[in-house]
XYZ file of N, CA and C in Angstrom:
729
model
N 66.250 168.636 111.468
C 67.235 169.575 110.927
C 68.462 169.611 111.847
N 69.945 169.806 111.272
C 70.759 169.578 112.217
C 71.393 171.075 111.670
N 72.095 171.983 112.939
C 72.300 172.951 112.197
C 74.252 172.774 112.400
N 74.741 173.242 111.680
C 76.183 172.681 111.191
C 76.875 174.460 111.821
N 77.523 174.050 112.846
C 78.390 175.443 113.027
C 79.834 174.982 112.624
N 79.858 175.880 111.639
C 81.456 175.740 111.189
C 82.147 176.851 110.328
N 83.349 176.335 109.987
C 84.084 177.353 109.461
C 84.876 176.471 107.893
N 85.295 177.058 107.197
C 86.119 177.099 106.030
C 87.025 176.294 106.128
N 87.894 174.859 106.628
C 88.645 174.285 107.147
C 88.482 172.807 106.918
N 89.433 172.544 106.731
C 89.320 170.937 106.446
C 88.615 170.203 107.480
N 88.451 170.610 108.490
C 87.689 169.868 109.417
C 86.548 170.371 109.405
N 86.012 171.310 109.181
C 84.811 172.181 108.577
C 84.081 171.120 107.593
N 84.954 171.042 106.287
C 84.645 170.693 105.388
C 84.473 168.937 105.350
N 85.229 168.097 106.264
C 84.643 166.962 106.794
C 83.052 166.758 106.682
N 82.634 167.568 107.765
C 81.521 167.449 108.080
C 80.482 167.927 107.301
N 80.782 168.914 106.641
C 79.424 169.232 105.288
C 79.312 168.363 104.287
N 80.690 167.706 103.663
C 80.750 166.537 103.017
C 80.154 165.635 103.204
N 80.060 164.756 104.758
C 79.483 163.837 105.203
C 77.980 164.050 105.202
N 77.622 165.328 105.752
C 75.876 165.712 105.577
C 75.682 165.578 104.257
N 76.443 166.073 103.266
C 75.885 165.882 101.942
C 75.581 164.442 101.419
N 76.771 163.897 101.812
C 77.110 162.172 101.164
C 75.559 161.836 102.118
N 75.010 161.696 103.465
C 74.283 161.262 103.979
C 72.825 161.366 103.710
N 72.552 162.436 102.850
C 71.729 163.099 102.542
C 70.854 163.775 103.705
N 71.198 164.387 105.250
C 70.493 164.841 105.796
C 70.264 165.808 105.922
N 69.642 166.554 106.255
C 69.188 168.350 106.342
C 69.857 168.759 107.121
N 70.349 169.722 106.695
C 71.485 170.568 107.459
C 71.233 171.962 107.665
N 71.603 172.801 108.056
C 71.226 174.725 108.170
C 72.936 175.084 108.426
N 73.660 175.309 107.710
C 74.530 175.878 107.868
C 74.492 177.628 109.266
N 75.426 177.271 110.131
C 75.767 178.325 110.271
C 77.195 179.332 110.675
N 77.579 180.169 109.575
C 79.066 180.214 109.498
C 79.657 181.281 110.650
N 81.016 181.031 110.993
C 81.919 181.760 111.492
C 83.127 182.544 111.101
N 83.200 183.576 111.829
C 84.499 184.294 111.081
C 85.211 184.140 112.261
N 86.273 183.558 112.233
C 87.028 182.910 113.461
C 88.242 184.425 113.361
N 88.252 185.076 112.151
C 89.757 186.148 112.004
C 88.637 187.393 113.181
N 87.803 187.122 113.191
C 86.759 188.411 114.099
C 86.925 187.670 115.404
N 86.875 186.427 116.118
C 87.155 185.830 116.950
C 85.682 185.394 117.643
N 84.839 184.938 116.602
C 83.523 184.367 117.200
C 83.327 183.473 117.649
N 84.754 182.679 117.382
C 84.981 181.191 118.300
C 84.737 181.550 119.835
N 84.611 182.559 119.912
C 84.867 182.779 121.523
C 83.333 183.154 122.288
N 81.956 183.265 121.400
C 81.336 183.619 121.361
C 80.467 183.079 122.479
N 79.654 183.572 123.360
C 79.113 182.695 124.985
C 78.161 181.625 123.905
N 77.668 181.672 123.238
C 76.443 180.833 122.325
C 77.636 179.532 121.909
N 78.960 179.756 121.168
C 79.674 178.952 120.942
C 80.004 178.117 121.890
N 80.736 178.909 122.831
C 81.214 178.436 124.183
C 80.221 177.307 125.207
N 79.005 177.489 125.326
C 77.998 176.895 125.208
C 77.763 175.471 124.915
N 78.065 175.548 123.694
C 77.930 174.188 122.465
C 79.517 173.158 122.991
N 80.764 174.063 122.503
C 81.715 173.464 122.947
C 82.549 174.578 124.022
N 82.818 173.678 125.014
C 83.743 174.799 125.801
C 85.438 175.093 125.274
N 85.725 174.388 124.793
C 86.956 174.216 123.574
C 87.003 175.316 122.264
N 86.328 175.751 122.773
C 85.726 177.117 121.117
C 86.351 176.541 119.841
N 86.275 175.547 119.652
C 86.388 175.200 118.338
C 85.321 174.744 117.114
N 85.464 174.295 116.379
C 84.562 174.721 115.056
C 85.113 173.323 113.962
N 83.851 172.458 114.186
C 82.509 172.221 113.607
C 82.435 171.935 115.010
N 80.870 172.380 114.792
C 79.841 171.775 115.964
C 78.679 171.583 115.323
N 78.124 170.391 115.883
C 76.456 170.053 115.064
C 75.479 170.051 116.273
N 74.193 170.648 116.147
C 73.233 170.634 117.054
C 72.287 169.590 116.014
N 71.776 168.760 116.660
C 70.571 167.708 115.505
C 69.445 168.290 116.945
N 68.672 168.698 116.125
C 67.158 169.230 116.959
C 66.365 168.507 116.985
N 66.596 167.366 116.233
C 65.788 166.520 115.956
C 65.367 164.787 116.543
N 67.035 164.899 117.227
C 67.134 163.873 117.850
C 66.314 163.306 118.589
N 66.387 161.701 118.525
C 65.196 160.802 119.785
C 65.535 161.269 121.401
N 64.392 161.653 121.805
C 65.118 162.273 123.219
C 65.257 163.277 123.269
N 65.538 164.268 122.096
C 65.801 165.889 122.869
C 67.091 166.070 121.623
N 67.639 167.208 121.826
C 68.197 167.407 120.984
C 69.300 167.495 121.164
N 70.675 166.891 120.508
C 72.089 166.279 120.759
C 73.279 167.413 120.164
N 73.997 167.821 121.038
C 74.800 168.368 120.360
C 76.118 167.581 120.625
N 76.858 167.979 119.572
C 78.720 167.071 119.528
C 79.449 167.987 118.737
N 80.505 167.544 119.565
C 81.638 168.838 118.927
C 82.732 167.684 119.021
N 83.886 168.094 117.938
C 84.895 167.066 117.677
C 84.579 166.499 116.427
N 85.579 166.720 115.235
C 84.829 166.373 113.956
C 84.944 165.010 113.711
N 85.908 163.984 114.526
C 85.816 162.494 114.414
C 84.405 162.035 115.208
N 84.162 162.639 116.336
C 82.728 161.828 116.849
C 81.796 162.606 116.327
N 81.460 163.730 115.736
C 80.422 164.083 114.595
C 80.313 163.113 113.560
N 81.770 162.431 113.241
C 81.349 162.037 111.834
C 80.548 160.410 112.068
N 81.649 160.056 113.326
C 80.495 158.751 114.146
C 79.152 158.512 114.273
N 78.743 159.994 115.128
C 77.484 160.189 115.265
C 76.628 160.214 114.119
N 77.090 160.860 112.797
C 76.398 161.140 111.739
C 76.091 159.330 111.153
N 77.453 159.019 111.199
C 77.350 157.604 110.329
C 76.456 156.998 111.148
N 76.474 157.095 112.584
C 75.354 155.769 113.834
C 74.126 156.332 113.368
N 73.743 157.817 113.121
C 72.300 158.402 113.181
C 71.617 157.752 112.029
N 72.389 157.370 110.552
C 72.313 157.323 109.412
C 71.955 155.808 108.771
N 72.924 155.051 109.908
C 73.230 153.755 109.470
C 73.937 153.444 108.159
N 74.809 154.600 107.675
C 75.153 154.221 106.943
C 77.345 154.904 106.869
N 78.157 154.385 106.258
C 79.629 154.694 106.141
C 80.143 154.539 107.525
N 79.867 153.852 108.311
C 80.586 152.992 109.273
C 80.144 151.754 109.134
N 80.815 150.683 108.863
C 80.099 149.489 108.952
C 80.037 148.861 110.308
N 78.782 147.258 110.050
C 78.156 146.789 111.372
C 79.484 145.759 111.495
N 79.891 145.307 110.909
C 80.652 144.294 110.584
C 81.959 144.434 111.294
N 82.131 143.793 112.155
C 83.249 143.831 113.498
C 84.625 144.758 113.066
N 85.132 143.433 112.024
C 86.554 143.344 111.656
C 86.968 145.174 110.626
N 85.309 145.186 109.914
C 85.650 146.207 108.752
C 85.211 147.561 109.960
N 84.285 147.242 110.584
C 84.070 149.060 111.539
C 85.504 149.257 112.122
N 85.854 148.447 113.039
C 87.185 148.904 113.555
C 88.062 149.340 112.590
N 89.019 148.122 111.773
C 89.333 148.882 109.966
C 89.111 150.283 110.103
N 87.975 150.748 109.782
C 87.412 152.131 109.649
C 87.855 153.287 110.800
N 87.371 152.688 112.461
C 87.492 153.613 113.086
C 88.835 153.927 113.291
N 89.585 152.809 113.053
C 91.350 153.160 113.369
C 91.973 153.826 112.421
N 91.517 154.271 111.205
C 91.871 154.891 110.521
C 91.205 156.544 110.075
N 90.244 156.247 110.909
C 89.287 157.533 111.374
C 90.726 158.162 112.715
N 90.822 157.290 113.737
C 91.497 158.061 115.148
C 92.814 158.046 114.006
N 93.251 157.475 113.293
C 94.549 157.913 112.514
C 94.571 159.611 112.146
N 93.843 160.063 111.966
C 93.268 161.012 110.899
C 93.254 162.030 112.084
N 92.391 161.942 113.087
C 92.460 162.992 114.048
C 93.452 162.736 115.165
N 94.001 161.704 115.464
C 95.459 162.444 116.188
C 96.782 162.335 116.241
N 96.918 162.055 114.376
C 97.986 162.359 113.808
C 97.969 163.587 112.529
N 97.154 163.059 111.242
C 97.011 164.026 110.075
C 96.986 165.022 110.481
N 95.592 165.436 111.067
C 95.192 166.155 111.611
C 96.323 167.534 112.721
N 96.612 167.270 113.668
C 97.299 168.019 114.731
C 98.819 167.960 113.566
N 99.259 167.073 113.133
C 100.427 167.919 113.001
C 100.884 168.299 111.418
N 100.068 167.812 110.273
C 99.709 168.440 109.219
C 99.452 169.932 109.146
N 98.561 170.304 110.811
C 98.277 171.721 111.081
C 99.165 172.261 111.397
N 100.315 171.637 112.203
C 101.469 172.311 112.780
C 102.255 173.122 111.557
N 102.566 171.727 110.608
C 103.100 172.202 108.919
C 102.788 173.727 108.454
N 101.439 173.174 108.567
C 100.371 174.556 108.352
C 101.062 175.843 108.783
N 101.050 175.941 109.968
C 101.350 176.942 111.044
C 102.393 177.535 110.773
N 103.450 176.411 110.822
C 105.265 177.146 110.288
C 105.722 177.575 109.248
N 104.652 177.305 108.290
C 105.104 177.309 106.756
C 104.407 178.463 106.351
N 103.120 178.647 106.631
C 101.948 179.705 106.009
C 102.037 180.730 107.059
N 102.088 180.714 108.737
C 101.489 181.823 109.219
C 102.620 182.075 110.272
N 103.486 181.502 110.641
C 104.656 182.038 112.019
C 105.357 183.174 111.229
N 105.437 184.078 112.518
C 105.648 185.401 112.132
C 107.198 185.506 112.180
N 107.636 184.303 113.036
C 109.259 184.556 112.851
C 109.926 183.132 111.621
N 111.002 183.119 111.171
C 111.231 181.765 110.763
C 111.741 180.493 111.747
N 111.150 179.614 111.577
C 111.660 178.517 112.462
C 111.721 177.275 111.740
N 113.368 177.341 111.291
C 113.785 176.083 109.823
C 113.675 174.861 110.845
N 113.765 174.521 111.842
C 113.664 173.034 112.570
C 112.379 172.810 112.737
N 111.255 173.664 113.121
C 109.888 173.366 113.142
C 109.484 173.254 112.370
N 109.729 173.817 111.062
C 109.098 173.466 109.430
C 109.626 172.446 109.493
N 110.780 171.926 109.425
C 111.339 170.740 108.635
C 110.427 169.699 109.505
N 110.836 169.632 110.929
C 110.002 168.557 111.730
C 108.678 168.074 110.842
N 107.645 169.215 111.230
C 106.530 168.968 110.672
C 106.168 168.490 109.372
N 106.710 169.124 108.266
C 106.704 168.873 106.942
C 107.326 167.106 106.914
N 108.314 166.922 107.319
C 108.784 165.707 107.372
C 107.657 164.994 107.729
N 107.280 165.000 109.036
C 106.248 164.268 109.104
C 104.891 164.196 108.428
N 104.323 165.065 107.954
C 103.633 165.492 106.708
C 103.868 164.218 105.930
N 105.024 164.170 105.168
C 105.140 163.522 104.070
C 105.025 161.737 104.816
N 105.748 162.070 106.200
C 105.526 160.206 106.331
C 104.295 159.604 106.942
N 103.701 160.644 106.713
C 102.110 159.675 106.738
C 101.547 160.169 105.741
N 102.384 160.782 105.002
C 101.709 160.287 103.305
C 102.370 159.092 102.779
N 103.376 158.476 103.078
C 104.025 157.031 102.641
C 103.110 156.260 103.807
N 102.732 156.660 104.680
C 101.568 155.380 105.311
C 100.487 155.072 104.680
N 99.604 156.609 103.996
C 98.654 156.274 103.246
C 98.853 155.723 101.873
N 99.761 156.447 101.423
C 99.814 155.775 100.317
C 100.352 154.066 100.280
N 100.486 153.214 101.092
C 101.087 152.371 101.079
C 99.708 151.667 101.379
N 98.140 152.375 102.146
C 97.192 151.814 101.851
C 96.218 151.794 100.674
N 96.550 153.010 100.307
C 95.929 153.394 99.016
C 96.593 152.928 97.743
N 97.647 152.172 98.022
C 98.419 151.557 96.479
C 98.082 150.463 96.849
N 97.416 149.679 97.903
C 96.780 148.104 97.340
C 95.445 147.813 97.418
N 94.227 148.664 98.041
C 93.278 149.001 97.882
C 92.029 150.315 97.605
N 90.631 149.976 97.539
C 90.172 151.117 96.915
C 90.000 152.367 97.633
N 90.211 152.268 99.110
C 89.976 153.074 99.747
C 90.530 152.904 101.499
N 90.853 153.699 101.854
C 91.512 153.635 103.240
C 91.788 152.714 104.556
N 89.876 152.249 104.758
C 90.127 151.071 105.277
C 89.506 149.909 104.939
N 89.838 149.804 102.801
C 89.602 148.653 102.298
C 89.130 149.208 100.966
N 87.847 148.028 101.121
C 87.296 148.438 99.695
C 85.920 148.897 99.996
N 85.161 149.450 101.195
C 83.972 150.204 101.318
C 84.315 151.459 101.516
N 84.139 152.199 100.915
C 84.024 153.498 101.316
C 83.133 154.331 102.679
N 84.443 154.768 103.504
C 84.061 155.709 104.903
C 83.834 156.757 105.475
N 83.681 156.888 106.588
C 83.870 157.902 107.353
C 85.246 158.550 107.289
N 85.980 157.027 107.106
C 87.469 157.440 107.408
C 87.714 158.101 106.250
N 87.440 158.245 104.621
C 87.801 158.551 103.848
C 87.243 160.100 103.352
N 85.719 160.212 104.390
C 85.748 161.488 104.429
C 86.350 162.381 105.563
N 87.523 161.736 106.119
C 88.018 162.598 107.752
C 89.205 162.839 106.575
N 89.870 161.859 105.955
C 91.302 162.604 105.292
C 91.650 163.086 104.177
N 90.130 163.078 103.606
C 90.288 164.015 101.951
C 90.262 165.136 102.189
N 89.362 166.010 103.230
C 90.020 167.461 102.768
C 91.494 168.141 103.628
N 92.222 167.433 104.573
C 93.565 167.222 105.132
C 94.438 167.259 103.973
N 94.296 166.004 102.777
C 95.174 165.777 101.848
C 94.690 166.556 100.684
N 93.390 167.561 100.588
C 93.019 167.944 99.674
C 94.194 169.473 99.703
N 94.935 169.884 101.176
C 95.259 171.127 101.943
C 96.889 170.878 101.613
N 97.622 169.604 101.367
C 98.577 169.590 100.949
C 99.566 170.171 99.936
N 98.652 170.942 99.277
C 99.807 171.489 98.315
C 100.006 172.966 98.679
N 99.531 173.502 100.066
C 99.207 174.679 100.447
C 100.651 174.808 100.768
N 101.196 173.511 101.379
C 102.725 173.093 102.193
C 103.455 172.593 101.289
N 103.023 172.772 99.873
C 103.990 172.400 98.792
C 104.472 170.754 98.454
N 103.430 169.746 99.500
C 103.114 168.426 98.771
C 102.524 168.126 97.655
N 102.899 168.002 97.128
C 102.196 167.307 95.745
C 101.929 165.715 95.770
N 100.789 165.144 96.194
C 100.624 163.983 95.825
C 100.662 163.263 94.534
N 99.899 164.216 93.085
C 100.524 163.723 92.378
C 101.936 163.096 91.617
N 102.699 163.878 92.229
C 104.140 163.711 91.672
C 104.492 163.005 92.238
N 104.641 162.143 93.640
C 104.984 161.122 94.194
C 104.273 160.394 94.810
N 103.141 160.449 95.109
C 101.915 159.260 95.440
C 100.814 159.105 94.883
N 101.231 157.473 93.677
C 100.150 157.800 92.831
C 98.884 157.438 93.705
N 98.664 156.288 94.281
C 97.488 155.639 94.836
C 96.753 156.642 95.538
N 97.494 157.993 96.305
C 96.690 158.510 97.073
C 95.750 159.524 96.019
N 96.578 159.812 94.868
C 96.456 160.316 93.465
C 95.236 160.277 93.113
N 95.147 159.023 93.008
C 94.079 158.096 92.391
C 92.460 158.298 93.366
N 92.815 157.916 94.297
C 91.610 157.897 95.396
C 90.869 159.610 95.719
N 92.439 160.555 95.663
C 91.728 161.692 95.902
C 90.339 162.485 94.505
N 90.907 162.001 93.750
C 90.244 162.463 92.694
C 89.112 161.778 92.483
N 89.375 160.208 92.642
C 87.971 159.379 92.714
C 86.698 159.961 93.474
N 87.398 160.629 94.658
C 86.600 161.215 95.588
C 85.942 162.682 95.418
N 86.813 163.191 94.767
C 86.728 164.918 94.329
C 85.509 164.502 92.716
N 84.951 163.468 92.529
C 84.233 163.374 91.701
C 83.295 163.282 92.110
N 82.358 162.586 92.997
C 81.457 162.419 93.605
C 80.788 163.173 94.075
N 79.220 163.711 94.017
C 78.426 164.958 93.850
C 78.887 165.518 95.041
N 78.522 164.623 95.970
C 78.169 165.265 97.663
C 79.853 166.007 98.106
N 81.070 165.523 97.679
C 82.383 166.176 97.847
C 82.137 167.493 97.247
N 81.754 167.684 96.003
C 81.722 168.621 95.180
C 80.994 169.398 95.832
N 79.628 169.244 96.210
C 78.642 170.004 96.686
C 78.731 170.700 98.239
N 79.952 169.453 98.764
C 80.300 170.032 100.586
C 81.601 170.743 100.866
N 82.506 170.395 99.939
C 84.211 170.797 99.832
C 84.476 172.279 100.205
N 82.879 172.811 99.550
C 83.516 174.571 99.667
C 82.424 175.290 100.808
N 81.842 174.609 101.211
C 80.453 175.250 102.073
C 81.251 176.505 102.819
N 80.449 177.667 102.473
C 80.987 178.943 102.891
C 81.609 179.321 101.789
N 83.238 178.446 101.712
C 83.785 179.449 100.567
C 85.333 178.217 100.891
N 86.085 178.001 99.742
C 87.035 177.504 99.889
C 88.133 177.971 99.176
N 88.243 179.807 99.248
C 89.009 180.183 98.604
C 90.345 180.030 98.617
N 90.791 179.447 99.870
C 92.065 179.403 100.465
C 92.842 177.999 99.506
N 92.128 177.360 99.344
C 92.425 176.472 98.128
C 93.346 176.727 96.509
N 92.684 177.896 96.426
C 93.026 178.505 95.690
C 94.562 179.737 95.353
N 95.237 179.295 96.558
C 96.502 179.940 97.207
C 97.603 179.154 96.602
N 98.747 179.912 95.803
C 99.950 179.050 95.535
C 100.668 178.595 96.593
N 101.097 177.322 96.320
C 102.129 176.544 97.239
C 103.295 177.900 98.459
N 103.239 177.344 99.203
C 104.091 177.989 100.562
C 103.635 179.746 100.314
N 102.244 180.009 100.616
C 102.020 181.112 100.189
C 101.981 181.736 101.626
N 102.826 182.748 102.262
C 102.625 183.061 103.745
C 101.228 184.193 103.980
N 100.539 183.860 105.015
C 99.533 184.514 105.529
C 99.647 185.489 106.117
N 99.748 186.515 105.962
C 100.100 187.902 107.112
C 99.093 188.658 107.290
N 98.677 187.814 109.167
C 97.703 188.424 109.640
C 97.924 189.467 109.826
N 97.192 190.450 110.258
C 97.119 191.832 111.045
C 97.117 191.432 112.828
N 97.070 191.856 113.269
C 98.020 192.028 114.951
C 96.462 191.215 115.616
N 94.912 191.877 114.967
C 93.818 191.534 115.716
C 93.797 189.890 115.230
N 93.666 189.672 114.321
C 93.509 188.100 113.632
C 94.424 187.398 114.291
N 95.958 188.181 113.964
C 97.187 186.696 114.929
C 96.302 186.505 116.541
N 95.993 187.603 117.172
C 95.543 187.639 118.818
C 94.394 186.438 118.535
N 93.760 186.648 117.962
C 92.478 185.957 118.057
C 93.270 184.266 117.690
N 94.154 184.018 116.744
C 94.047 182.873 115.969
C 95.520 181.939 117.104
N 96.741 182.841 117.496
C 97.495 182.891 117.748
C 98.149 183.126 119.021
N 97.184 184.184 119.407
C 97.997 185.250 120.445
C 97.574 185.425 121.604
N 96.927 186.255 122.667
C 96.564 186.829 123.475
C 95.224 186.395 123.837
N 93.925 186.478 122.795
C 92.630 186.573 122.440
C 92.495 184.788 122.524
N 93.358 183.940 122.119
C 93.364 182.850 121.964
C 93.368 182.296 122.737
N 94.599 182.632 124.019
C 94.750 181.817 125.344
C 94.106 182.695 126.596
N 93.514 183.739 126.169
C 92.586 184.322 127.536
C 91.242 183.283 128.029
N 91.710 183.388 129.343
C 90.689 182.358 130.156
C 89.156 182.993 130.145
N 88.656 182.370 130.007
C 86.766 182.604 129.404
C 86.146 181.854 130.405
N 84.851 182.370 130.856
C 83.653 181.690 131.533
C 82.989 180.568 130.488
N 82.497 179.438 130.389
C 82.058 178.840 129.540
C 80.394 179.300 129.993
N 80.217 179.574 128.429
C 78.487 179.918 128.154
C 77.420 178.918 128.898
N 76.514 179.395 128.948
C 75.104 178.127 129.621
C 74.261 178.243 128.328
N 74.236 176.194 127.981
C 73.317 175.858 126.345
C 72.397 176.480 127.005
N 71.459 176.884 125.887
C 69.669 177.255 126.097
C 69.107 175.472 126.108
């Protein structure tokens, strides 16, 4: 049994996807990050980074493995599994470079988008634009892979393709529309949004935020910004001791 600590978040949702697609046993267990349980000594523990997904596998050869970081979770899951990373030199790399594409580009500054558009409490028209700009030009990267093949890094379906569907699934939160100007990525996202295990992992917890019109602003309350934002966020912490 591997138990899945996470939260509501595209990187959240990575990883329940992948347990589903993998078919392994999972135990969900959720966080309310607006209460600030990221900070929690049990969390802290697992990752000293208080961030969210973390997987404990209890089950592991040897004792039991924990990993935090949703690109080497999704590694680990695919190595544990043997399966959505391939063995095959030329196509794993393919894969993993478009996996590290995903976490330290999509990823970090897609969120930034995030940040300026949905939740900064003051306006800042050069930091939106920055971000959003860039937003869109690594959607002309993907789509420029996704308009000549079936999937990201080729024609097997990955790891990598479950690190940037729910990233691009979060795009219209920032008022991208892939349909209207990228068909290929168009095409692939939906191919993907069909498939049981997406369906069945996309919302684990709850994916109501999905459900938010385009450039819809978030207005925390003073405790949530501290925790997410503020004070609560950058206070220096003892890191927990695993059991």
């Amino acid at each position: 049994m591997i138990d899945l600590h996470t939260v509501p978040t595209p990187n959240g949702h990575k990883i329940s996807i992948a347990l589903e697609e993998l078919g392994l046993d999972y135990r969900v267990i959720p966080y309310d990050i607006s209460q600030g349980d990221q900070f929690s000594p049990e969390l802290l523990a697992l990752n000293p980074n208080n961030k969210l997904p973390v997987i404990v596998d209890n089950h592991a050869e040897g004792g039991p493995i924990t990993v935090f970081e949703s690109g080497a979770i999704l590694i680990y899951l695919a190595e544990k599994s043997g399966q959505l990373l391939s063995r095959e030199p030329s196509q794993r790399y393919a894969e993993l470079q478009w996996l590290m594409f995903q976490m330290a580009g999509v990823g970090p500054l897609q969120g930034q988008a995030h940040h300026f558009v949905r939740y900064a409490r003051e306006e800042q028209p050069y930091s939106k634009q920055r971000y959003l700009q860039e937003s869109l030009r690594q959607c002309r990267v993907i789509e420029s892979q996704l308009s000549q093949q079936r999937y990201i890094a080729g024609e097997q379906f990955s790891i990598a393709d479950i690190a940037l569907w729910p990233w691009l699934r979060a795009l219209p939160l920032i008022g991208i529309h892939p349909e209207q100007t990228f068909p290929g990525i168009h095409r692939w996202f939906n191919a993907l949004a069909e498939r049981p295990a997406f369906q069945r992992g996309k919302d684990v917890i709850n994916g109501w935020v999905y459900d938010l019109p385009p450039n819809f602003y978030m207005e925390l309350d003073d405790k949530t910004w501290s925790y997410s934002f503020g004070e609560e966020q950058y206070k220096e912490r003892e890191r927990g001791q695993q059991a």
